[in-house]
Coordinates of C-alpha atoms in Angstrom, one line a residue:
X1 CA 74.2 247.6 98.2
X2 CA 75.8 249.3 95.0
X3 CA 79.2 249.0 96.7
X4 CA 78.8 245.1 96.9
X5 CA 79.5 245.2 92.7
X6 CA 83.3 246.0 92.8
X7 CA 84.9 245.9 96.3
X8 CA 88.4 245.9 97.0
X9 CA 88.5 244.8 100.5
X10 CA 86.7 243.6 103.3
X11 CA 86.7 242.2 106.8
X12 CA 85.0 238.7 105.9
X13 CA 83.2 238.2 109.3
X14 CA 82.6 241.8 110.3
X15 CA 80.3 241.8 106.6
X16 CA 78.7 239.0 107.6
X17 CA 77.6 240.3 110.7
X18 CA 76.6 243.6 109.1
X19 CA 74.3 241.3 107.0
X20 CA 71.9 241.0 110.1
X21 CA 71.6 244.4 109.8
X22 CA 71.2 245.0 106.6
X23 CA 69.6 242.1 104.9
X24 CA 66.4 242.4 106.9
X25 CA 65.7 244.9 104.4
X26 CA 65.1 242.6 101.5
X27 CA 61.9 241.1 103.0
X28 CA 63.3 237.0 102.8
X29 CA 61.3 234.5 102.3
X30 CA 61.7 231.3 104.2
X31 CA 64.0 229.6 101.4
X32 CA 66.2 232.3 101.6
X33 CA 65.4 233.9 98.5
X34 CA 65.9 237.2 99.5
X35 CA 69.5 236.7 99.6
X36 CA 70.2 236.3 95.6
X37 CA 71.0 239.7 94.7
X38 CA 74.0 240.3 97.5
X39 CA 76.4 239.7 95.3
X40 CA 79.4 240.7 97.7
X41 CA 78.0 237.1 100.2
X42 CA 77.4 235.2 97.2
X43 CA 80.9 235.4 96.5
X44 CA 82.1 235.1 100.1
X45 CA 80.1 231.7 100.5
X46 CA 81.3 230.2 97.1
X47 CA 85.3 231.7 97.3
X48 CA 86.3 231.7 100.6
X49 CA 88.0 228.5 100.5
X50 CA 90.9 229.6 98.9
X51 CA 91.4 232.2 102.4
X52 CA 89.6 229.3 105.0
X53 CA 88.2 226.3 105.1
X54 CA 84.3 225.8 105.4
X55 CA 84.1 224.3 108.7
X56 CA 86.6 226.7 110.3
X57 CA 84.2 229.9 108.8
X58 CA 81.5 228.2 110.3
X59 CA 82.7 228.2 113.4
X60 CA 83.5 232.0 113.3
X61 CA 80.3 232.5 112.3
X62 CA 78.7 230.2 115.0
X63 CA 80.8 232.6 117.6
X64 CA 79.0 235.6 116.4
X65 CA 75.7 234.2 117.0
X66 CA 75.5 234.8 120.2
X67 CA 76.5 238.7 119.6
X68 CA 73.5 239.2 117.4
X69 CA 71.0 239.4 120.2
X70 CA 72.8 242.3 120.7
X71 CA 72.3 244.3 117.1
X72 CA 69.6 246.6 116.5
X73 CA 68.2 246.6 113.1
X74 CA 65.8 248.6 113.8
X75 CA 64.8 251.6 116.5
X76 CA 61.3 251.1 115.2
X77 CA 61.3 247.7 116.8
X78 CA 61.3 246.1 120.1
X79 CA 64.0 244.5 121.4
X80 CA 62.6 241.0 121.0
X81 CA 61.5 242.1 117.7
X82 CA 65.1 242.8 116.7
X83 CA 66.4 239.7 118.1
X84 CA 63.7 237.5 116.1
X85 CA 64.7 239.3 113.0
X86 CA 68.5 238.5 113.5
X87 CA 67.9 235.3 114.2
X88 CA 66.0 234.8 111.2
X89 CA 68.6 236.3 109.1
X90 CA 71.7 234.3 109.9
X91 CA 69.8 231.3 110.5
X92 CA 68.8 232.4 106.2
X93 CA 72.1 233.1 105.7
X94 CA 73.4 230.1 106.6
X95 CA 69.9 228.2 104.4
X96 CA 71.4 230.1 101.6
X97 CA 74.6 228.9 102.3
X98 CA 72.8 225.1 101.8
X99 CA 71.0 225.3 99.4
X100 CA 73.4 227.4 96.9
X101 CA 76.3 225.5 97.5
X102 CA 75.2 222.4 98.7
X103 CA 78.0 220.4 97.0
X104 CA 80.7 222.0 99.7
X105 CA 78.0 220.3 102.7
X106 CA 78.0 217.0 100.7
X107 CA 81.5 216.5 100.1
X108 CA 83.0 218.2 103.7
X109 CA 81.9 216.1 106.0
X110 CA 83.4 218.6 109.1
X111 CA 81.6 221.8 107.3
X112 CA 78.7 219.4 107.9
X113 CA 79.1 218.1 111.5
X114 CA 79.7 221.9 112.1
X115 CA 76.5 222.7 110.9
X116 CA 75.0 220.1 112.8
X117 CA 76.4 221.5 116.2
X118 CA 75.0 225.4 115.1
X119 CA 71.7 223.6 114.3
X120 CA 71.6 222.1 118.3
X121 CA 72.8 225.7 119.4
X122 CA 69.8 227.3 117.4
X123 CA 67.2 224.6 118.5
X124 CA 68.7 225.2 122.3
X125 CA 67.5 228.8 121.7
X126 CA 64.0 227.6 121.2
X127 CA 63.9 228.2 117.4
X128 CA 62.4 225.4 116.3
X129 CA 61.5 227.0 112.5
X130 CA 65.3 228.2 111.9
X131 CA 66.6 225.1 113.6
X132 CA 65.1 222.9 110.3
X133 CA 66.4 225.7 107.8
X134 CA 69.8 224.8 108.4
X135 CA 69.3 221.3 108.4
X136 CA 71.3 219.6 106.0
X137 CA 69.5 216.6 105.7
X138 CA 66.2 218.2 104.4
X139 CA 67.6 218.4 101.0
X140 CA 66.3 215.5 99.3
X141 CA 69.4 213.3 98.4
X142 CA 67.4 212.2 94.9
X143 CA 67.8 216.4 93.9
X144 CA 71.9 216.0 95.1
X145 CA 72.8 213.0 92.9
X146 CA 70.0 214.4 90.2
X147 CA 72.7 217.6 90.7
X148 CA 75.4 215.5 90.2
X149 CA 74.9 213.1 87.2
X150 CA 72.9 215.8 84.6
X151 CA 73.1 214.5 81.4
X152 CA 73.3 216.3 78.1
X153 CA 69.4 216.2 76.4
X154 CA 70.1 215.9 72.4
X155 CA 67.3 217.7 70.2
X156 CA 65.5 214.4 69.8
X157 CA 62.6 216.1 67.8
X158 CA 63.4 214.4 64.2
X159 CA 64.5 210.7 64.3
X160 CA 68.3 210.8 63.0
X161 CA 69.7 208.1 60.2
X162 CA 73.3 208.5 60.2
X163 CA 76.1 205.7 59.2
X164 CA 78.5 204.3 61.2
X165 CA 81.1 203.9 59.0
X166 CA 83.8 206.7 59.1
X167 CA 84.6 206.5 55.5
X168 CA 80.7 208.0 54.7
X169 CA 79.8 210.2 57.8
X170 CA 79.5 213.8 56.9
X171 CA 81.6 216.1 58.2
X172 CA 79.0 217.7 59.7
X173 CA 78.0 214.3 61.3
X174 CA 81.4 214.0 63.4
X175 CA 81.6 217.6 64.1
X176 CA 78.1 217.8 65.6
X177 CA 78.6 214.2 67.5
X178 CA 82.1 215.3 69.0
X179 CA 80.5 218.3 70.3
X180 CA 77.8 216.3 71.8
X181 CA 80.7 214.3 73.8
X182 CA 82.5 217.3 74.8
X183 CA 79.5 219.3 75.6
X184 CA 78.7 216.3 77.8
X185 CA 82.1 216.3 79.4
X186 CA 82.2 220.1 79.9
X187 CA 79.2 220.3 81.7
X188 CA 79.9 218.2 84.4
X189 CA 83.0 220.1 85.8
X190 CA 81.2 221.9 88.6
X191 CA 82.5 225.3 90.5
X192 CA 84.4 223.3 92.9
X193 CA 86.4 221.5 90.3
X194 CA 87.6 224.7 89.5
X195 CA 88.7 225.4 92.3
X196 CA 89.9 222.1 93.5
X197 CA 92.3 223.2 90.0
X198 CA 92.9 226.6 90.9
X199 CA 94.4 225.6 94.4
X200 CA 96.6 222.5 93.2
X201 CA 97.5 223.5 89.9
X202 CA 96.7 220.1 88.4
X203 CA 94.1 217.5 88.0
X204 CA 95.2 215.4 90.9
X205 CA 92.1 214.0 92.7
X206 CA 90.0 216.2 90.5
X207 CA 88.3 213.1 87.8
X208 CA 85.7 215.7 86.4
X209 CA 88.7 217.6 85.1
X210 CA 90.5 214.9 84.5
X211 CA 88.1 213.0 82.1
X212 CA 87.6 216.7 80.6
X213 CA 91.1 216.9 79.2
X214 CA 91.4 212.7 78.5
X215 CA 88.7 213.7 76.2
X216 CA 90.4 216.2 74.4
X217 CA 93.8 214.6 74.8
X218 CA 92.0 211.5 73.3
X219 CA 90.4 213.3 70.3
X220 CA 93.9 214.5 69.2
X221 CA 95.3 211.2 69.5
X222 CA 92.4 209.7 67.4
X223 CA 92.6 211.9 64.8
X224 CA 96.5 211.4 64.4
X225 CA 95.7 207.6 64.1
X226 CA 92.5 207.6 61.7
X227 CA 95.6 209.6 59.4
X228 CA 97.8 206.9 59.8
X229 CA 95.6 204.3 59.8
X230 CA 95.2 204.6 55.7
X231 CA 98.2 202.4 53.7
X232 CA 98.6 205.3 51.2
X233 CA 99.5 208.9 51.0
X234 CA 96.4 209.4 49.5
X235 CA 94.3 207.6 51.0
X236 CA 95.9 209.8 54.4
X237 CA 95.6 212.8 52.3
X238 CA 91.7 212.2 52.2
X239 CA 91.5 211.7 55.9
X240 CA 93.4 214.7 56.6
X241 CA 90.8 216.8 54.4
X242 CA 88.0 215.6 55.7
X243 CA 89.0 216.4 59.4
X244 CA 89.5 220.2 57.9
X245 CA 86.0 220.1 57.2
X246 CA 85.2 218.9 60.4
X247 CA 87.2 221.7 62.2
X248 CA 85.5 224.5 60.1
X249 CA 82.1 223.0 61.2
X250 CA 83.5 222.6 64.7
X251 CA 84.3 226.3 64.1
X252 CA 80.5 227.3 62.9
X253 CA 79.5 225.8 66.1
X254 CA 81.6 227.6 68.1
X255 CA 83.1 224.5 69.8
X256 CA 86.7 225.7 70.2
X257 CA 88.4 223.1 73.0
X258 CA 87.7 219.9 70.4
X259 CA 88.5 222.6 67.4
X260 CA 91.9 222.5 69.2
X261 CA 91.9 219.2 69.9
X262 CA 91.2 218.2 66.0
X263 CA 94.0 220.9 64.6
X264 CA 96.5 220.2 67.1
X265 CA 96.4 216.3 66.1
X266 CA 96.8 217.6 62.7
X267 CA 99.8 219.9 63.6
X268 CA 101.4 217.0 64.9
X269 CA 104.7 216.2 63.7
X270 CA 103.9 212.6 63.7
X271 CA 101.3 214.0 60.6
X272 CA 103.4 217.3 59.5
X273 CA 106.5 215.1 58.6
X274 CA 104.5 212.6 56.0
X275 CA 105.5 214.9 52.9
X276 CA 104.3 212.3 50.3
X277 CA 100.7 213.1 52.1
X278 CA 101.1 216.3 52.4
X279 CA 101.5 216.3 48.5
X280 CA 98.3 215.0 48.2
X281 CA 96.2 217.9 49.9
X282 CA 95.0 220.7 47.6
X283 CA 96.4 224.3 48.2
X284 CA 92.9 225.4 49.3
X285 CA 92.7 223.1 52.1
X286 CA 96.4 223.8 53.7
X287 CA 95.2 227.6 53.6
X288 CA 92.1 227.2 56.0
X289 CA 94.6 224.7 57.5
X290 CA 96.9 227.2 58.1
X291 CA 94.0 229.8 59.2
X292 CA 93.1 227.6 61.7
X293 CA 96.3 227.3 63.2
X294 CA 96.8 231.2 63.2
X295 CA 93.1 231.2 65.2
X296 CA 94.6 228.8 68.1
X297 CA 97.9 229.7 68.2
X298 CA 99.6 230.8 71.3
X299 CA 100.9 234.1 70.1
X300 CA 100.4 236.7 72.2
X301 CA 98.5 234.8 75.2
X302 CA 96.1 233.2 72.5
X303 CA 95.3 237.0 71.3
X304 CA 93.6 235.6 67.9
X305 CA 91.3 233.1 69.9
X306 CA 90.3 235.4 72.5
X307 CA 89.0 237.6 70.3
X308 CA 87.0 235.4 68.2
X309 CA 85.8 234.0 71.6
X310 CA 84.2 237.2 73.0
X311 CA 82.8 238.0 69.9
X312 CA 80.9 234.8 69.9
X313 CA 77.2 234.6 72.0
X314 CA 74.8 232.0 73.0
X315 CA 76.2 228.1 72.7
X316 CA 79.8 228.2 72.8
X317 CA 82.9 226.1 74.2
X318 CA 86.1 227.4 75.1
X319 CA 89.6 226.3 75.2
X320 CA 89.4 225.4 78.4
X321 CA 93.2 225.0 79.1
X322 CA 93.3 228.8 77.9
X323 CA 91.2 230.3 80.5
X324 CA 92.1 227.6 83.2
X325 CA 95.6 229.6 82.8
X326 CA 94.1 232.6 83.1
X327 CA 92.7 231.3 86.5
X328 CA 96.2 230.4 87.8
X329 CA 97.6 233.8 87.0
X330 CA 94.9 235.5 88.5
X331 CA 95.5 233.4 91.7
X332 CA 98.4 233.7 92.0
X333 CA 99.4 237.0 90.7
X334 CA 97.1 238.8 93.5
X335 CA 97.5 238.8 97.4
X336 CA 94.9 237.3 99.7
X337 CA 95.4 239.9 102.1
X338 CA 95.5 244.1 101.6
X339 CA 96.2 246.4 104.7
X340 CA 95.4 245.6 108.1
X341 CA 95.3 241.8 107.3
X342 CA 91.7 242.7 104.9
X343 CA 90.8 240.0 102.4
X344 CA 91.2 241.0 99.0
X345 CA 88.3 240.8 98.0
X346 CA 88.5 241.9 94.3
X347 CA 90.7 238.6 94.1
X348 CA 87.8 236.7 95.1
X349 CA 85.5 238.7 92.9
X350 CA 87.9 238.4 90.1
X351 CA 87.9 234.4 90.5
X352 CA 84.5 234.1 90.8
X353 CA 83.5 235.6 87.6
X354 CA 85.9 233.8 85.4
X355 CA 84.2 230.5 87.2
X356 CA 81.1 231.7 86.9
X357 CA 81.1 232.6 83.3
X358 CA 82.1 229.4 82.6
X359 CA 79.3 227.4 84.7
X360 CA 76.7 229.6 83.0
X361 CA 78.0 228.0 79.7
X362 CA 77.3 224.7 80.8
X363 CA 73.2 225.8 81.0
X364 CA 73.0 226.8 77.4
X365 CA 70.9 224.7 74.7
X366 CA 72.6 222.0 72.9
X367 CA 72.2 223.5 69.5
X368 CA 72.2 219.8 67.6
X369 CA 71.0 216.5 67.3
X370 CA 72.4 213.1 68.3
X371 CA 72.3 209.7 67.1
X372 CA 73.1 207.6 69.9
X373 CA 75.0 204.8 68.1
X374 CA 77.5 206.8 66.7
X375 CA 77.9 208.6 69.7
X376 CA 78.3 204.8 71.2
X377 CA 80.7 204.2 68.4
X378 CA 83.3 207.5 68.8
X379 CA 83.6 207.0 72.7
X380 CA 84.8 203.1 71.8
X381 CA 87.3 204.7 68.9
X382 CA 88.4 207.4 71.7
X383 CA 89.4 204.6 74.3
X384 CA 92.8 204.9 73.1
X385 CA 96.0 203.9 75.5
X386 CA 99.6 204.9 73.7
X387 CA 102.5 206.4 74.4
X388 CA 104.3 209.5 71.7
X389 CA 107.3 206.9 70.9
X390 CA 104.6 204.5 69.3
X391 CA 102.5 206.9 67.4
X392 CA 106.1 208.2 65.9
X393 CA 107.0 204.6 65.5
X394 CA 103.6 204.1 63.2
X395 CA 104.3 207.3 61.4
X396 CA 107.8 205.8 59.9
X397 CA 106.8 202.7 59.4
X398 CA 103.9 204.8 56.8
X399 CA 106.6 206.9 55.4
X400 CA 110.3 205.9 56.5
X401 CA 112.8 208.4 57.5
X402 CA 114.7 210.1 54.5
X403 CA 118.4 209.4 54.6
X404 CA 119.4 212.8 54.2
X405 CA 117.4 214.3 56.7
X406 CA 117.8 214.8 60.4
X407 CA 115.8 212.1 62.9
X408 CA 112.8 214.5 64.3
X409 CA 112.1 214.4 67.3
X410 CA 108.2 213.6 69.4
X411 CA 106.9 217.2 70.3
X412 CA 103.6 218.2 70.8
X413 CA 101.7 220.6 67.9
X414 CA 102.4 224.0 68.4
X415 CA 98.7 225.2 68.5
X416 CA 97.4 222.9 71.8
X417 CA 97.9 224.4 75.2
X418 CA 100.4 222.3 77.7
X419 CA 98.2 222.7 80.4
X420 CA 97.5 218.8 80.5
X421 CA 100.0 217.4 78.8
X422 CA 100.3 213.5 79.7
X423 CA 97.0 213.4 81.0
X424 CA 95.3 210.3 79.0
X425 CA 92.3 207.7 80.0
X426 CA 93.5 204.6 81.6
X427 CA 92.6 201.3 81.0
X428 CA 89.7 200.1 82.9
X429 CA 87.7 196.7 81.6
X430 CA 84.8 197.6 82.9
X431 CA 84.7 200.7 81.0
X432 CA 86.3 199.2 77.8
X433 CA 83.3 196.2 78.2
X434 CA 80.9 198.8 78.3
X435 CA 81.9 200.6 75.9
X436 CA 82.1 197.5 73.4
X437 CA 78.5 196.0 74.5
X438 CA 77.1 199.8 73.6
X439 CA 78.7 199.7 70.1
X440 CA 78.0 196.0 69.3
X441 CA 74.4 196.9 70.3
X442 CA 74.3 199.8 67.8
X443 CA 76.0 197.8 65.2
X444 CA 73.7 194.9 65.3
X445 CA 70.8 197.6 65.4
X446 CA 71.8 199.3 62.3
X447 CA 73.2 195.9 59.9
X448 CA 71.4 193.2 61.3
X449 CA 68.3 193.7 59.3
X450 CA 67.0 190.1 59.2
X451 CA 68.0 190.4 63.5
X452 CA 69.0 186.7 63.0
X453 CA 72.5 187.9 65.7
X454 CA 75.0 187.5 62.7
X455 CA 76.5 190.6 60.3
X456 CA 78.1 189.7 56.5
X457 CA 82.5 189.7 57.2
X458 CA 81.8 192.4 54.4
X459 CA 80.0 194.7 57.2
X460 CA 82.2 193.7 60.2
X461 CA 85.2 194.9 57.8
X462 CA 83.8 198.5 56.6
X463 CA 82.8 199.1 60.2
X464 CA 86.0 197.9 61.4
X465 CA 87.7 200.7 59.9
X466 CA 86.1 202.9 61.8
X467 CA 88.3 202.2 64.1
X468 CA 91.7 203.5 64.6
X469 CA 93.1 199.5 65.2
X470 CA 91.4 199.3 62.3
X471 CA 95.0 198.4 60.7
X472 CA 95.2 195.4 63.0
X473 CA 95.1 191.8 61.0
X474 CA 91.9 190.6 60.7
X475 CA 91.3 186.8 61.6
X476 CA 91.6 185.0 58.5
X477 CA 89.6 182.1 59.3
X478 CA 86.3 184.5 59.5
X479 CA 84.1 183.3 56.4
X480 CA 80.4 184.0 55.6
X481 CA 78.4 185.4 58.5
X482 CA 80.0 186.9 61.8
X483 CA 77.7 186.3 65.3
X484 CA 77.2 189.0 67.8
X485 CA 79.7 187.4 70.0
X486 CA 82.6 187.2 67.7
X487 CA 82.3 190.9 67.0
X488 CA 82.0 191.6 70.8
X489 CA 85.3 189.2 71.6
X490 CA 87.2 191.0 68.6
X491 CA 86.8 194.7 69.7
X492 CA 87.3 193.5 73.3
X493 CA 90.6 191.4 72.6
X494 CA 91.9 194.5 70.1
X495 CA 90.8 197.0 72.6
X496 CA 92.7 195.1 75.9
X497 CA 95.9 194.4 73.5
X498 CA 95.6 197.8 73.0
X499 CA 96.0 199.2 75.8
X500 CA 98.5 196.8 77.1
X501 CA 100.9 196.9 74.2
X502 CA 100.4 199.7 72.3
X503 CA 100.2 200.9 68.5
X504 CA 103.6 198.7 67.7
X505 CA 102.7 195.5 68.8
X506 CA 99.2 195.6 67.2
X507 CA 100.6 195.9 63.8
X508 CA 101.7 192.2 63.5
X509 CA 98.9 190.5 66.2
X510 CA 96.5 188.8 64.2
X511 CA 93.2 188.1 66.4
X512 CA 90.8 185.4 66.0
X513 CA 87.5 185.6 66.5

């Protein structure tokens, strides 16, 4: 099976039928064990979509059954001794199929009506024990939608104090928190989400991938507006520092998609053009500023990331844009077909392992702890809705356009890949009213120490700048003590007005509690 490691081509049905032959060999199980270490039909079942669909494979493979009575995989054995044994393997081939890549059998509902009419074919053969191996509906649906919705387990061994107030977390805090939220995102893109992106060449009708890059899209965006949410150059300048050392911690934990995400908002030339803040930042600062744009630039097919990639080991997240490009020109820089109409098989092999080495990622440790009401308060802060024009708009209006020099115009930072450009969250209240409720809840949790439901407007205002509307007019009439539902109507009012009007409006809406 040594040939199985690196093929270049292969007649897709003719292999599997060889596998009756040869596959006996591995002594399987009745779970289909046996067939984990045949590498060459791992990658068949998992990568043959982009050559035919499931169902119609199926089918082909449903037309050889019949045949296999007919294959000897043995001389030592009867003839109803080899016909048990080849029934027993493709019937296992076909378990394997199930039970490996049971996401293609939930979501294809014709791949599983398919299967269905193979599993009255075997039972019409009198094979009552392979007949229930390649029934579907023996998989427990609780393991499918346990599949489905993992969720990330933070080290929950020590009991985590943090604040909530962005002007005294640790840099270390955020870094270790937005890791948490990407690791959480990143995990959940699953093989076929991949390939779903690998066929279309987009996020259409892919939301896994799609909430993936809103994340990171959103990150960027919220690090551009915490910078211009501070009235003074250097009260910008300090924000701008402080996301620095959040990207050199992001660096330490080898979290490079929001490492890109934090530089690129800093690249930005909404954020590059404010020279009086720029004034503000100490030389040392611009230079790991400026190393960390050299490590994600684009020169040379991201030559300087790549390398520090591969030389990192255990927890790590890529770029994902990066290597999602690498998928595209692998796909479509190689032919599906060799000589005599063979499947390129190396192609498949090729795509697989990219995928793969990405899924494996997803199983490592989270290498961190996590204080759930921060995390609560970041994904309220990254529920941002705005368009370039108003985050230029805002920059101006911090530090107005010099007469002498030449209107610049919106581009993106030169660091972040354009794979997803344009790709951003989109308002949905259900979302945003969860979103608030969760934060309120921490809030409350963390400053309501006498839990009588009301906060001092002192507290309401510190957290409030936590926030990148945090520049909004705050009601005026709010004296004293501030209830539970106040706070709840302000972030829900500032968050809808939000996303309906944008950055420019906001400025000059006051809200009432």
């Amino acid at each position: 099976m040594s040939g199985c490691r690196k093929p270049s081509s292969v007649n897709i049905y003719k292999h599997f039928h060889c596998c009756l032959n040869i596959l006996f060999f591995f002594f399987p199980d009745l779970e289909g064990n046996a067939y984990q270490n045949n590498q060459l039909l791992k990658i068949i079942l998992a990568m043959h979509q982009f050559i035919i669909s499931s169902a119609d494979m199926l089918q082909k493979l449903i037309d050889l059954y019949p045949l296999s009575k007919a294959v000897s995989i043995s001389a030592l054995l009867t003839l109803e001794q080899n016909l048990y044994f080849c029934i027993c393997v493709f019937s296992m081939c076909n378990r394997y199929w199930i039970t490996e890549f049971w996401v293609m059998f939930k979501m294809d509902s014709k791949l599983s009506t398919t299967m269905e009419e193979f599993q009255e074919l075997v039972k019409a053969n009198g094979e009552e024990l392979h007949c229930r191996l390649i029934d579907t509906s023996q998989i427990n649906s609780r393991d499918w939608s346990r599949k489905l919705t993992q969720r990330v387990k933070a080290n929950t061994s020590k009991k985590r104090k943090v604040s909530l107030l962005f002007d005294h977390l640790e840099p270390e805090e955020l870094s270790d928190h937005l890791t948490y939220l990407e690791f959480k995102s990143f995990r959940r893109i699953s093989f076929s989400d991949y390939q779903n992106y690998i066929v279309n060449s987009c996020v259409k009708e892919n939301p896994t991938m799609e909430r993936s890059i809103a994340l990171c899209n959103g990150i960027s965006q919220w690090v551009q507006l915490m910078v211009l949410s501070r009235p003074t150059p250097q009260l910008r300048a300090e924000v701008f520092i402080k996301f620095i050392h959040v990207a050199q911690k992001l660096h330490q934990l080898q979290n490079f998609n929001t490492l890109m995400a934090v530089i690129g908002g800093l690249c930005h030339s909404s954020i590059s053009r404010l020279k009086e803040t720029s004034s503000c930042v100490p030389h040392d600062v611009i230079k790991v500023f400026n190393e960390m744009t050299e490590l994600l630039s684009s020169y040379r097919n991201y030559d300087s990331y790549r390398r520090a990639y591969n030389e990192c080991s255990n927890f790590k997240i890529p770029i994902l844009g990066v290597h999602l490009k690498d998928l595209i020109s692998l796909y479509e820089g190689m032919p599906d077909y060799l000589e005599d109409k063979k499947i390129n098989i190396y192609k498949l092999y090729s795509l697989y392992n990219h995928i793969n080495e990405l899924i494996q990622l997803q199983e490592m440790p989270l290498p961190l702890e996590a204080n759930m009401d921060l995390v609560h308060l970041l994904t309220l802060s990254l529920d941002l809705y705005y368009t370039e024009d108003e985050i230029y708009e805002l920059s101006y209006a911090r530090e107005p356009r010099s007469h002498r020099a030449a209107p610049l115009t919106p581009s993106r930072p030169p660091v972040v890949a354009d794979w997803a450009s344009g790709v951003a969250p989109k308002p949905d209240p259900k979302t945003i009213s969860k979103h608030v409720q969760r934060m309120v809840d921490s809030v409350f949790k963390n400053y309501d120490h006498d839990q009588d439901g009301y906060i001092s407007q002192e507290e309401f205002e510190k957290i409030a700048t936590s926030f990148p509307f945090s520049f909004c007019v705050m009601a005026k009439d709010w004296e004293g003590l501030i209830s539970r539902d106040e706070i709840t109507a302000y972030f829900m009012r500032a968050s809808s007005i939000y996303s309906k009007l944008g950055l420019v409006h906001i400025l000059t809406l006051p809200l009432k509690g």
